[in-house]
Tab-separated table of C-alpha atoms and ligand atoms in Angstrom:
chain	number	residue	atom	x	y	z
A	81	UNK	CA	-7.853	23.244	3.442
A	82	UNK	CA	-10.469	20.897	5.023
A	83	UNK	CA	-9.892	17.082	3.981
A	84	UNK	CA	-13.552	16.682	2.466
A	85	UNK	CA	-12.898	19.957	0.457
A	86	UNK	CA	-9.601	18.654	-1.231
A	87	UNK	CA	-11.383	15.365	-1.978
A	88	UNK	CA	-14.279	16.938	-3.588
A	89	UNK	CA	-12.341	19.228	-5.793
A	90	UNK	CA	-9.916	16.298	-6.796
A	91	UNK	CA	-12.746	13.884	-7.698
A	92	UNK	CA	-14.887	16.804	-9.224
A	93	UNK	CA	-11.915	16.954	-11.659
A	94	UNK	CA	-11.390	13.584	-12.458
A	95	UNK	CA	-15.065	12.853	-12.865
A	96	UNK	CA	-15.434	15.817	-15.198
A	97	UNK	CA	-12.502	14.638	-17.256
A	98	UNK	CA	-13.810	10.891	-17.249
A	99	UNK	CA	-16.789	12.473	-18.971
A	100	UNK	CA	-15.119	13.165	-21.986
A	101	UNK	CA	-11.933	11.430	-22.318
A	102	UNK	CA	-10.017	8.048	-21.391
A	103	UNK	CA	-6.678	9.863	-20.752
A	104	UNK	CA	-5.401	13.103	-18.847
A	105	UNK	CA	-2.355	14.840	-19.509
A	106	UNK	CA	-0.019	16.736	-17.000
A	107	UNK	CA	2.972	18.400	-18.398
A	108	UNK	CA	4.702	17.344	-15.314
A	109	UNK	CA	3.915	13.431	-15.503
A	110	UNK	CA	3.330	10.910	-18.080
A	111	UNK	CA	-0.400	10.602	-19.815
A	112	UNK	CA	-2.548	8.798	-17.093
A	113	UNK	CA	-5.511	6.342	-18.009
A	114	UNK	CA	-8.740	7.357	-16.085
A	115	UNK	CA	-11.319	4.929	-17.352
A	116	UNK	CA	-11.839	1.676	-15.035
A	117	UNK	CA	-11.743	-0.968	-17.857
A	118	UNK	CA	-8.679	0.757	-19.283
A	119	UNK	CA	-7.000	0.718	-16.350
A	120	UNK	CA	-7.974	-2.859	-15.378
A	121	UNK	CA	-6.704	-3.863	-18.876
A	122	UNK	CA	-3.310	-2.147	-18.870
A	123	UNK	CA	-2.274	-2.832	-15.259
A	124	UNK	CA	-2.604	-6.399	-16.267
A	125	UNK	CA	-1.620	-6.458	-19.899
A	126	UNK	CA	1.314	-8.378	-21.471
A	127	UNK	CA	1.913	-5.549	-23.975
A	128	UNK	CA	2.954	-3.723	-21.212
A	129	UNK	CA	6.040	-4.058	-18.299
A	130	UNK	CA	6.603	-2.598	-14.816
A	131	UNK	CA	9.398	0.041	-14.648
A	132	UNK	CA	12.792	-1.266	-14.615
A	133	UNK	CA	14.372	1.627	-12.654
A	134	UNK	CA	13.201	4.135	-15.437
A	135	UNK	CA	10.742	5.402	-12.611
A	136	UNK	CA	14.021	6.745	-10.759
A	137	UNK	CA	15.443	8.548	-13.792
A	138	UNK	CA	11.950	9.919	-14.629
A	139	UNK	CA	11.831	11.499	-10.860
A	140	UNK	CA	15.527	12.853	-11.175
A	141	UNK	CA	16.911	10.188	-8.497
A	142	UNK	CA	20.681	9.444	-8.830
A	143	UNK	CA	21.352	8.280	-5.397
A	144	UNK	CA	23.036	4.751	-5.580
A	145	UNK	CA	21.480	3.052	-2.611
A	146	UNK	CA	18.275	3.880	-3.864
A	147	UNK	CA	19.133	2.492	-7.147
A	148	UNK	CA	20.828	-0.551	-5.534
A	149	UNK	CA	17.189	-1.384	-3.843
A	150	UNK	CA	15.183	-0.674	-6.985
A	151	UNK	CA	17.126	-2.617	-9.252
A	152	UNK	CA	16.629	-5.905	-7.174
A	153	UNK	CA	13.031	-5.846	-6.177
A	154	UNK	CA	10.495	-8.182	-7.789
A	155	UNK	CA	8.279	-5.116	-8.437
A	156	UNK	CA	11.111	-3.959	-10.948
A	157	UNK	CA	11.191	-7.457	-12.586
A	158	UNK	CA	9.113	-8.532	-15.466
A	159	UNK	CA	8.498	-12.118	-17.100
A	160	UNK	CA	10.575	-15.048	-16.108
A	161	UNK	CA	12.612	-13.001	-13.665
A	162	UNK	CA	9.730	-11.707	-11.755
A	163	UNK	CA	7.827	-14.998	-11.792
A	164	UNK	CA	11.047	-16.884	-10.255
A	165	UNK	CA	10.982	-14.288	-7.435
A	166	UNK	CA	7.397	-14.258	-6.971
A	167	UNK	CA	6.962	-18.033	-6.620
A	168	UNK	CA	9.436	-18.290	-3.719
A	169	UNK	CA	7.299	-15.658	-1.578
A	170	UNK	CA	3.822	-15.997	-2.853
A	171	UNK	CA	2.851	-19.148	-0.889
A	172	UNK	CA	3.709	-17.409	2.381
A	173	UNK	CA	1.074	-14.318	1.839
A	174	UNK	CA	-2.267	-16.403	0.967
A	175	UNK	CA	-5.327	-16.066	2.708
A	176	UNK	CA	-5.110	-19.414	4.903
A	177	UNK	CA	-1.449	-18.569	5.876
A	178	UNK	CA	-2.156	-15.092	6.579
A	179	UNK	CA	-5.328	-16.338	8.753
A	180	UNK	CA	-3.180	-17.612	11.362
A	181	UNK	CA	-1.539	-14.163	12.317
A	182	UNK	CA	-5.051	-12.694	13.344
A	183	UNK	CA	-5.073	-13.885	16.594
A	184	UNK	CA	-1.533	-12.117	17.288
A	185	UNK	CA	-2.603	-8.918	15.470
A	186	UNK	CA	-5.755	-8.694	17.583
A	187	UNK	CA	-3.762	-9.449	20.802
A	188	UNK	CA	-1.373	-6.697	19.894
A	189	UNK	CA	-4.229	-4.306	18.919
A	190	UNK	CA	-5.890	-4.797	22.237
A	191	UNK	CA	-2.693	-4.513	24.259
A	192	UNK	CA	-2.042	-0.871	22.471
A	193	UNK	CA	-5.457	0.048	23.261
A	194	UNK	CA	-5.355	-1.056	26.994
A	195	UNK	CA	-2.270	1.572	27.229
A	196	UNK	CA	-4.591	4.503	26.493
A	197	UNK	CA	-5.623	6.584	29.388
A	198	UNK	CA	-9.073	6.951	29.933
A	199	UNK	CA	-10.234	10.870	28.834
A	200	UNK	CA	-6.678	11.361	27.234
A	201	UNK	CA	-5.899	12.800	24.008
A	202	UNK	CA	-4.255	9.947	21.732
A	203	UNK	CA	-2.001	10.587	18.754
A	204	UNK	CA	-3.598	7.335	17.009
A	205	UNK	CA	-0.876	7.193	14.252
A	206	UNK	CA	1.886	7.261	16.495
A	207	UNK	CA	0.433	5.279	19.418
A	208	UNK	CA	-1.717	2.939	17.669
A	209	UNK	CA	-1.532	2.545	13.509
A	210	UNK	CA	2.298	2.778	13.055
A	211	UNK	CA	3.087	0.117	15.646
A	212	UNK	CA	-0.031	-2.385	14.787
A	213	UNK	CA	1.215	-2.054	11.311
A	214	UNK	CA	4.992	-2.836	11.833
A	215	UNK	CA	3.931	-5.604	14.107
A	216	UNK	CA	1.556	-7.028	11.506
A	217	UNK	CA	4.036	-6.981	8.496
A	218	UNK	CA	7.194	-8.160	10.485
A	219	UNK	CA	5.678	-10.690	12.588
A	220	UNK	CA	4.454	-12.304	8.900
A	221	UNK	CA	8.074	-11.590	7.789
A	222	UNK	CA	9.181	-13.833	10.823
A	223	UNK	CA	11.189	-11.329	12.863
A	224	UNK	CA	10.794	-9.297	16.161
A	225	UNK	CA	10.610	-5.834	15.521
A	226	UNK	CA	12.123	-3.651	18.539
A	227	UNK	CA	12.470	-0.431	16.603
A	228	UNK	CA	9.339	0.571	15.140
A	229	UNK	CA	10.144	4.105	14.700
A	230	UNK	CA	13.165	2.859	12.456
A	231	UNK	CA	11.059	0.776	10.136
A	232	UNK	CA	8.625	3.240	9.925
A	233	UNK	CA	11.371	5.831	8.686
A	234	UNK	CA	12.438	3.587	6.028
A	235	UNK	CA	8.900	2.924	4.688
A	236	UNK	CA	8.232	6.888	4.703
A	237	UNK	CA	11.304	7.378	2.923
A	238	UNK	CA	10.876	4.586	0.290
A	239	UNK	CA	7.490	6.029	-0.725
A	240	UNK	CA	8.956	9.550	-1.177
A	241	UNK	CA	10.866	7.907	-4.230
A	242	UNK	CA	7.498	7.756	-6.081
A	243	UNK	CA	7.110	11.741	-6.124
A	244	UNK	CA	10.550	13.072	-7.091
A	245	UNK	CA	13.262	13.979	-4.449
A	246	UNK	CA	15.499	17.176	-4.244
A	247	UNK	CA	19.420	16.161	-3.718
A	248	UNK	CA	18.823	17.046	0.062
A	249	UNK	CA	15.806	14.380	0.322
A	250	UNK	CA	18.066	12.081	-1.872
A	251	UNK	CA	20.686	12.142	0.728
A	252	UNK	CA	18.407	11.834	3.480
A	253	UNK	CA	16.591	8.508	1.689
A	254	UNK	CA	19.764	7.165	0.350
A	255	UNK	CA	20.886	7.113	4.143
A	256	UNK	CA	17.576	5.585	5.298
A	257	UNK	CA	18.275	2.900	2.653
A	258	UNK	CA	21.800	2.202	4.004
A	259	UNK	CA	20.700	1.919	7.340
A	260	UNK	CA	18.005	-0.506	6.106
A	261	UNK	CA	20.377	-2.506	4.310
A	262	UNK	CA	23.002	-2.565	7.548
A	263	UNK	CA	19.601	-3.741	9.521
A	264	UNK	CA	18.850	-6.397	7.139
A	265	UNK	CA	22.402	-7.875	6.792
A	266	UNK	CA	22.222	-8.388	10.374
A	267	UNK	CA	19.062	-10.029	10.561
A	268	UNK	CA	20.234	-12.345	7.821
A	269	UNK	CA	23.423	-13.492	9.368
A	270	UNK	CA	21.666	-14.042	12.533
A	271	UNK	CA	18.829	-16.393	11.086
A	272	UNK	CA	21.804	-17.953	8.909
A	273	UNK	CA	22.900	-19.039	11.917
A	274	UNK	CA	20.055	-19.910	14.120
A	275	UNK	CA	17.294	-20.631	11.464
A	276	UNK	CA	13.516	-20.924	12.065
A	277	UNK	CA	10.586	-21.879	10.041
A	278	UNK	CA	9.462	-18.080	8.923
A	279	UNK	CA	9.024	-16.153	5.772
A	280	UNK	CA	12.591	-14.885	6.070
A	281	UNK	CA	14.020	-18.399	6.866
A	282	UNK	CA	12.370	-19.817	3.584
A	283	UNK	CA	13.838	-16.992	1.693
A	284	UNK	CA	17.336	-17.545	3.039
A	285	UNK	CA	16.730	-21.207	2.041
A	286	UNK	CA	16.078	-20.006	-1.374
A	287	UNK	CA	19.196	-17.991	-1.720
A	288	UNK	CA	21.335	-20.765	-0.180
A	289	UNK	CA	20.050	-23.160	-2.789
A	290	UNK	CA	20.798	-20.908	-5.415
A	291	UNK	CA	17.199	-19.500	-6.380
A	292	UNK	CA	17.903	-15.924	-5.817
A	293	UNK	CA	20.822	-13.696	-5.364
A	294	UNK	CA	22.092	-12.317	-1.771
A	295	UNK	CA	20.956	-8.671	-3.304
A	296	UNK	CA	17.570	-10.222	-4.534
A	297	UNK	CA	17.134	-11.800	-1.136
A	298	UNK	CA	17.910	-8.361	0.725
A	299	UNK	CA	15.691	-6.210	-1.717
A	300	UNK	CA	12.836	-8.990	-1.478
A	301	UNK	CA	13.055	-8.718	2.534
A	302	UNK	CA	13.138	-4.686	2.365
A	303	UNK	CA	10.083	-5.023	0.103
A	304	UNK	CA	7.824	-7.168	2.067
A	305	UNK	CA	8.664	-5.252	5.287
A	306	UNK	CA	8.640	-1.469	3.803
A	307	UNK	CA	6.300	-2.182	0.775
A	308	UNK	CA	3.185	-2.539	2.961
A	309	UNK	CA	3.782	-0.160	5.687
A	310	UNK	CA	2.768	3.337	4.263
A	311	UNK	CA	-0.141	1.798	2.087
A	312	UNK	CA	-1.496	-0.205	5.203
A	313	UNK	CA	-1.139	2.446	7.596
A	314	UNK	CA	-3.165	5.350	5.370
A	315	UNK	CA	-5.845	2.594	4.303
A	316	UNK	CA	-6.203	2.077	8.291
A	317	UNK	CA	-6.397	5.606	9.187
A	318	UNK	CA	-8.854	6.383	6.283
A	319	UNK	CA	-10.966	3.469	7.725
A	320	UNK	CA	-11.089	5.017	11.211
A	321	UNK	CA	-11.809	8.398	9.779
A	322	UNK	CA	-14.809	6.885	7.485
A	323	UNK	CA	-16.601	4.691	10.315
A	324	UNK	CA	-16.156	7.866	12.587
A	325	UNK	CA	-17.836	9.633	9.991
A	326	UNK	CA	-20.416	7.073	9.228
A	327	UNK	CA	-21.818	6.121	12.620
A	328	UNK	CA	-24.501	4.177	11.033
A	329	UNK	CA	-22.100	1.617	9.534
A	330	UNK	CA	-20.188	1.549	12.446
A	331	UNK	CA	-23.248	0.536	14.660
A	332	UNK	CA	-23.799	-2.510	12.409
A	333	UNK	CA	-20.309	-3.405	12.472
A	334	UNK	CA	-20.120	-3.409	16.244
A	335	UNK	CA	-23.123	-5.657	16.473
A	336	UNK	CA	-21.915	-7.924	13.291
A	337	UNK	CA	-18.065	-7.831	13.111
A	338	UNK	CA	-17.829	-9.518	10.136
A	339	UNK	CA	-19.130	-6.695	8.178
A	340	UNK	CA	-15.902	-5.231	8.645
A	341	UNK	CA	-14.414	-6.856	5.648
A	342	UNK	CA	-16.970	-5.243	3.584
A	343	UNK	CA	-15.954	-1.955	5.036
A	344	UNK	CA	-12.645	-2.638	4.194
A	345	UNK	CA	-13.231	-3.379	0.899
A	346	UNK	CA	-15.386	-0.510	0.163
A	347	UNK	CA	-12.875	1.795	1.970
A	348	UNK	CA	-9.961	0.446	-0.361
A	349	UNK	CA	-12.673	1.457	-3.308
A	350	UNK	CA	-12.843	4.971	-2.250
A	351	UNK	CA	-9.720	5.820	-1.013
A	352	UNK	CA	-7.189	3.422	-2.512
A	353	UNK	CA	-3.861	4.146	-1.137
A	354	UNK	CA	-1.974	3.607	-4.177
A	355	UNK	CA	-3.632	6.227	-6.180
A	356	UNK	CA	-1.737	5.275	-9.617
A	357	UNK	CA	0.971	3.047	-10.902
A	358	UNK	CA	3.546	3.185	-13.900
A	359	UNK	CA	3.714	0.877	-17.193
A	360	UNK	CA	5.945	1.160	-19.958
A	361	UNK	CA	4.960	-0.133	-23.514
A	362	UNK	CA	6.836	-3.341	-24.543
A	363	UNK	CA	5.675	-2.439	-28.242
A	364	UNK	CA	3.988	0.407	-30.296
A	365	UNK	CA	0.443	0.106	-28.844
A	366	UNK	CA	-2.651	2.343	-28.243
A	367	UNK	CA	-4.018	2.835	-24.695
A	368	UNK	CA	-6.713	5.172	-23.804
A	369	UNK	CA	-7.563	5.696	-27.255
A	370	UNK	CA	-3.965	7.209	-27.718
A	371	UNK	CA	-0.854	5.721	-29.579
A	372	UNK	CA	2.330	5.188	-27.580
A	373	UNK	CA	5.526	4.034	-29.024
A	374	UNK	CA	7.773	1.152	-27.379
A	375	UNK	CA	9.501	2.222	-24.137
A	376	UNK	CA	7.070	4.980	-23.545
A	377	UNK	CA	5.612	5.441	-20.175
A	378	UNK	CA	2.016	6.030	-19.017
A	379	UNK	CA	0.663	6.384	-15.759
A	380	UNK	CA	-2.853	4.344	-14.555
A	381	UNK	CA	-5.184	6.013	-12.086
A	382	UNK	CA	-6.491	3.395	-9.517
A	383	UNK	CA	-8.253	6.337	-8.069
A	384	UNK	CA	-10.277	7.359	-10.780
A	385	UNK	CA	-10.906	3.497	-11.689
A	386	UNK	CA	-12.409	3.087	-8.345
A	387	UNK	CA	-14.707	6.033	-8.627
A	388	UNK	CA	-15.599	5.438	-12.007
A	389	UNK	CA	-19.599	5.804	-12.031
A	390	UNK	CA	-20.219	3.470	-14.917
A	391	UNK	CA	-19.063	0.771	-12.521
A	392	UNK	CA	-19.834	2.109	-9.341
A	393	UNK	CA	-22.891	4.139	-9.067
A	394	UNK	CA	-22.857	6.974	-6.873
A	395	UNK	CA	-19.109	6.427	-6.388
A	396	UNK	CA	-18.454	9.183	-3.812
A	397	UNK	CA	-20.929	7.347	-1.257
A	398	UNK	CA	-19.328	5.204	1.203
A	399	UNK	CA	-21.631	2.181	1.099
A	400	UNK	CA	-20.475	-1.344	2.336
A	401	UNK	CA	-23.378	-3.022	0.835
A	402	UNK	CA	-22.276	-2.232	-2.813
A	403	UNK	CA	-20.765	-4.584	-5.043
A	404	UNK	CA	-17.272	-3.379	-4.891
A	405	UNK	CA	-15.454	-6.735	-6.282
A	406	UNK	CA	-14.133	-4.682	-9.319
A	407	UNK	CA	-12.269	-2.355	-7.234
A	408	UNK	CA	-8.776	-2.025	-7.955
A	409	UNK	CA	-6.700	-0.853	-4.896
A	410	UNK	CA	-4.534	-3.680	-5.125
A	411	UNK	CA	-3.724	-3.876	-8.901
A	412	UNK	CA	-4.165	-6.711	-11.092
A	413	UNK	CA	-2.294	-9.232	-12.968
A	414	UNK	CA	1.117	-10.546	-12.314
A	415	UNK	CA	2.152	-7.803	-10.149
A	416	UNK	CA	-1.316	-7.694	-7.881
A	417	UNK	CA	-0.239	-6.834	-4.444
A	418	UNK	CA	1.549	-9.609	-2.602
A	419	UNK	CA	0.474	-8.552	0.573
A	420	UNK	CA	-3.304	-8.242	0.077
A	421	UNK	CA	-4.665	-10.576	2.477
A	422	UNK	CA	-2.176	-9.433	5.232
A	423	UNK	CA	-3.344	-5.853	4.655
A	424	UNK	CA	-6.717	-6.914	4.855
A	425	UNK	CA	-6.061	-8.753	8.090
A	426	UNK	CA	-4.250	-6.133	9.729
A	427	UNK	CA	-6.524	-3.277	8.636
A	428	UNK	CA	-9.673	-5.401	9.938
A	429	UNK	CA	-8.209	-6.640	13.007
A	430	UNK	CA	-6.862	-3.304	14.440
A	431	UNK	CA	-10.318	-1.209	13.501
A	432	UNK	CA	-12.424	-3.642	15.183
A	433	UNK	CA	-10.139	-3.764	18.206
A	434	UNK	CA	-10.276	0.019	18.401
A	435	UNK	CA	-14.015	0.677	17.998
A	436	UNK	CA	-15.115	-2.438	20.000
A	437	UNK	CA	-12.938	-1.308	22.984
A	438	UNK	CA	-13.549	2.319	22.250
A	439	UNK	CA	-17.095	2.903	20.749
A	440	UNK	CA	-17.196	6.348	21.852
A	441	UNK	CA	-13.870	7.747	20.751
A	442	UNK	CA	-13.970	11.077	19.309
A	443	UNK	CA	-11.819	12.608	16.432
A	444	UNK	CA	-10.454	15.940	17.975
A	445	UNK	CA	-9.727	19.056	15.937
A	446	UNK	CA	-11.869	20.156	13.107
A	447	UNK	CA	-10.185	17.901	10.338
A	448	UNK	CA	-6.991	16.155	10.520
A	449	UNK	CA	-3.953	16.953	8.464
A	450	UNK	CA	-4.067	15.556	4.850
A	451	UNK	CA	-1.004	15.234	2.373
A	452	UNK	CA	-1.954	14.420	-0.946
A	453	UNK	CA	0.549	13.484	-3.394
A	454	UNK	CA	0.390	11.871	-6.932
A	455	UNK	CA	0.929	8.481	-5.820
A	456	UNK	CA	-0.031	8.099	-2.417
A	457	UNK	CA	-2.891	9.727	-0.297
A	458	UNK	CA	-2.679	10.207	3.265
A	459	UNK	CA	-4.214	11.379	6.405
A	460	UNK	CA	-0.852	12.277	8.010
A	461	UNK	CA	-2.411	13.028	11.502
A	462	UNK	CA	-5.362	11.717	13.455
A	463	UNK	CA	-5.662	12.790	17.057
A	464	UNK	CA	-8.689	11.097	19.139
A	465	UNK	CA	-10.146	12.072	22.506
A	466	UNK	CA	-11.208	9.007	24.746
B	27	HEM	C1	-3.691	-1.343	2.034
B	27	HEM	C2	-2.492	-1.873	1.893
B	27	HEM	C3	-1.877	-2.169	0.443
B	27	HEM	C4	-2.403	-1.554	-0.789
B	27	HEM	C5	-3.407	-0.514	-1.165
B	27	HEM	C6	-1.408	-2.140	-1.687
B	27	HEM	C7	-1.272	-1.999	-3.105
B	27	HEM	C8	-0.445	-2.584	-4.108
B	27	HEM	C9	-0.487	-2.359	-5.443
B	27	HEM	C10	-1.389	-1.478	-6.160
B	27	HEM	C11	0.508	-3.170	-6.051
B	27	HEM	C12	0.579	-3.342	-7.367
B	27	HEM	C13	1.470	-1.881	-8.173
B	27	HEM	C14	1.484	-2.093	-9.698
B	27	HEM	O1	1.026	-2.949	-10.111
B	27	HEM	O2	2.008	-1.311	-10.413
B	27	HEM	C15	1.173	-3.547	-4.937
B	27	HEM	C16	2.299	-4.459	-5.238
B	27	HEM	C17	3.089	-4.911	-4.009
B	27	HEM	N1	2.467	-5.003	-2.592
B	27	HEM	FE1	0.987	-4.084	-2.064
B	27	HEM	N2	-0.525	-2.716	-1.139
B	27	HEM	C18	-0.594	-2.767	0.160
B	27	HEM	C19	-0.168	-3.666	1.282
B	27	HEM	C20	1.029	-4.519	1.162
B	27	HEM	C21	1.633	-5.138	2.162
B	27	HEM	C22	1.116	-5.555	3.644
B	27	HEM	C23	2.594	-5.947	1.590
B	27	HEM	C24	3.582	-6.712	2.363
B	27	HEM	C25	3.767	-8.033	2.016
B	27	HEM	C26	2.900	-5.443	0.252
B	27	HEM	C27	3.932	-5.886	-0.836
B	27	HEM	C28	3.479	-5.603	-2.004
B	27	HEM	C29	4.608	-6.207	-2.928
B	27	HEM	C30	5.953	-6.947	-2.588
B	27	HEM	C31	4.331	-5.915	-4.415
B	27	HEM	C32	5.053	-6.194	-5.540
B	27	HEM	C33	4.379	-7.129	-6.173
B	27	HEM	C34	4.779	-7.821	-7.673
B	27	HEM	O3	5.597	-6.991	-8.116
B	27	HEM	O4	4.720	-8.951	-7.737
B	27	HEM	N3	1.717	-4.421	-0.115
B	27	HEM	N4	0.668	-3.163	-3.657
């Protein structure tokens, strides 16, 4: 089915539901909040907590390497434990810190585009999006990536955890996690011996002075490397797709490059790469007009909140001039995305480089392959002709 048709039916269903309900039920998943104000309130509320591994139980995952990672990452921790870990890493991902990376991201993007042969058909995901996202993320973490495909594989396997895995898939995902642990163990050992002054070195120092355990250090590194891969990649692919289909906006951006920031924010509103998240009640409570008992889990739909017509009039229109400050693609509250500024920097610099160097690029094929899932939404494939 074409991208636009799938899009229309999904959003039609959510719109219809929002007209009469604040929560929707699916027999195969926890109930889901769909109203913008409920989503905003409960993603950040102190009455709920992030999943401490129950998500894996919920999706039937038993494989130990996957648990070993999830138990230790910041996203699975709450309260003081979460604050302790977040404080160690937070200052490295602020807007001013990340601003220093923009020149390098731009230079790498231009080099990748330079390598495209004139008139060639290019697999944009494999030859541009994956390498530039991998570069931006690993460059900030502070070590050279030589094998992008390997890092990409971890990211892809990690995202499958959200949608449930068959025993064979668990084996494959478990192997990818083991491979990631081996790699991170090597990187950490190397940097212990020859420290520099990058994010990874700051994390190792925090471990050395007792602020985090070795397993937390390794999980944190894994989290900041693979945590942003799939999401940033999907957002960049979607942005290229939207700008290609909104020539008027593209022409404005080429004339006034600073407009790219508005385009990225609007893209994140209309196509949030993380469609939904989970929260668990810390006590009996009412959410979306429904009672939940302590320890019960519900879902929170960023996808629905970001197209809630009460907040964003004509929500299906890609409009870079709208007020989209209340869009929730990066979540809100204590677990708000750590890498939001970095993701914006990568997407903005990469898209600007592509469209300023190759303004006449054409997307080839009728509609590129689209893989909707409950948790993540992606255009898996995008070929262009130069
Ligand atoms: C467009 C790209 C991205 C999107 C849409 C996105 C989205 C999100 C969302 C929605 C959350 C919060 C989930 C919740 O509260 O349940 C989150 C958390 C997180 N993100 Fe991102 N993300 C992106 C890129 C990145 C990047 C590049 C990094 C790399 C540093 C990253 C690292 C993290 C981490 C470590 C957390 C957990 C934060 C915590 O638990 O305190 N993300 N992300």
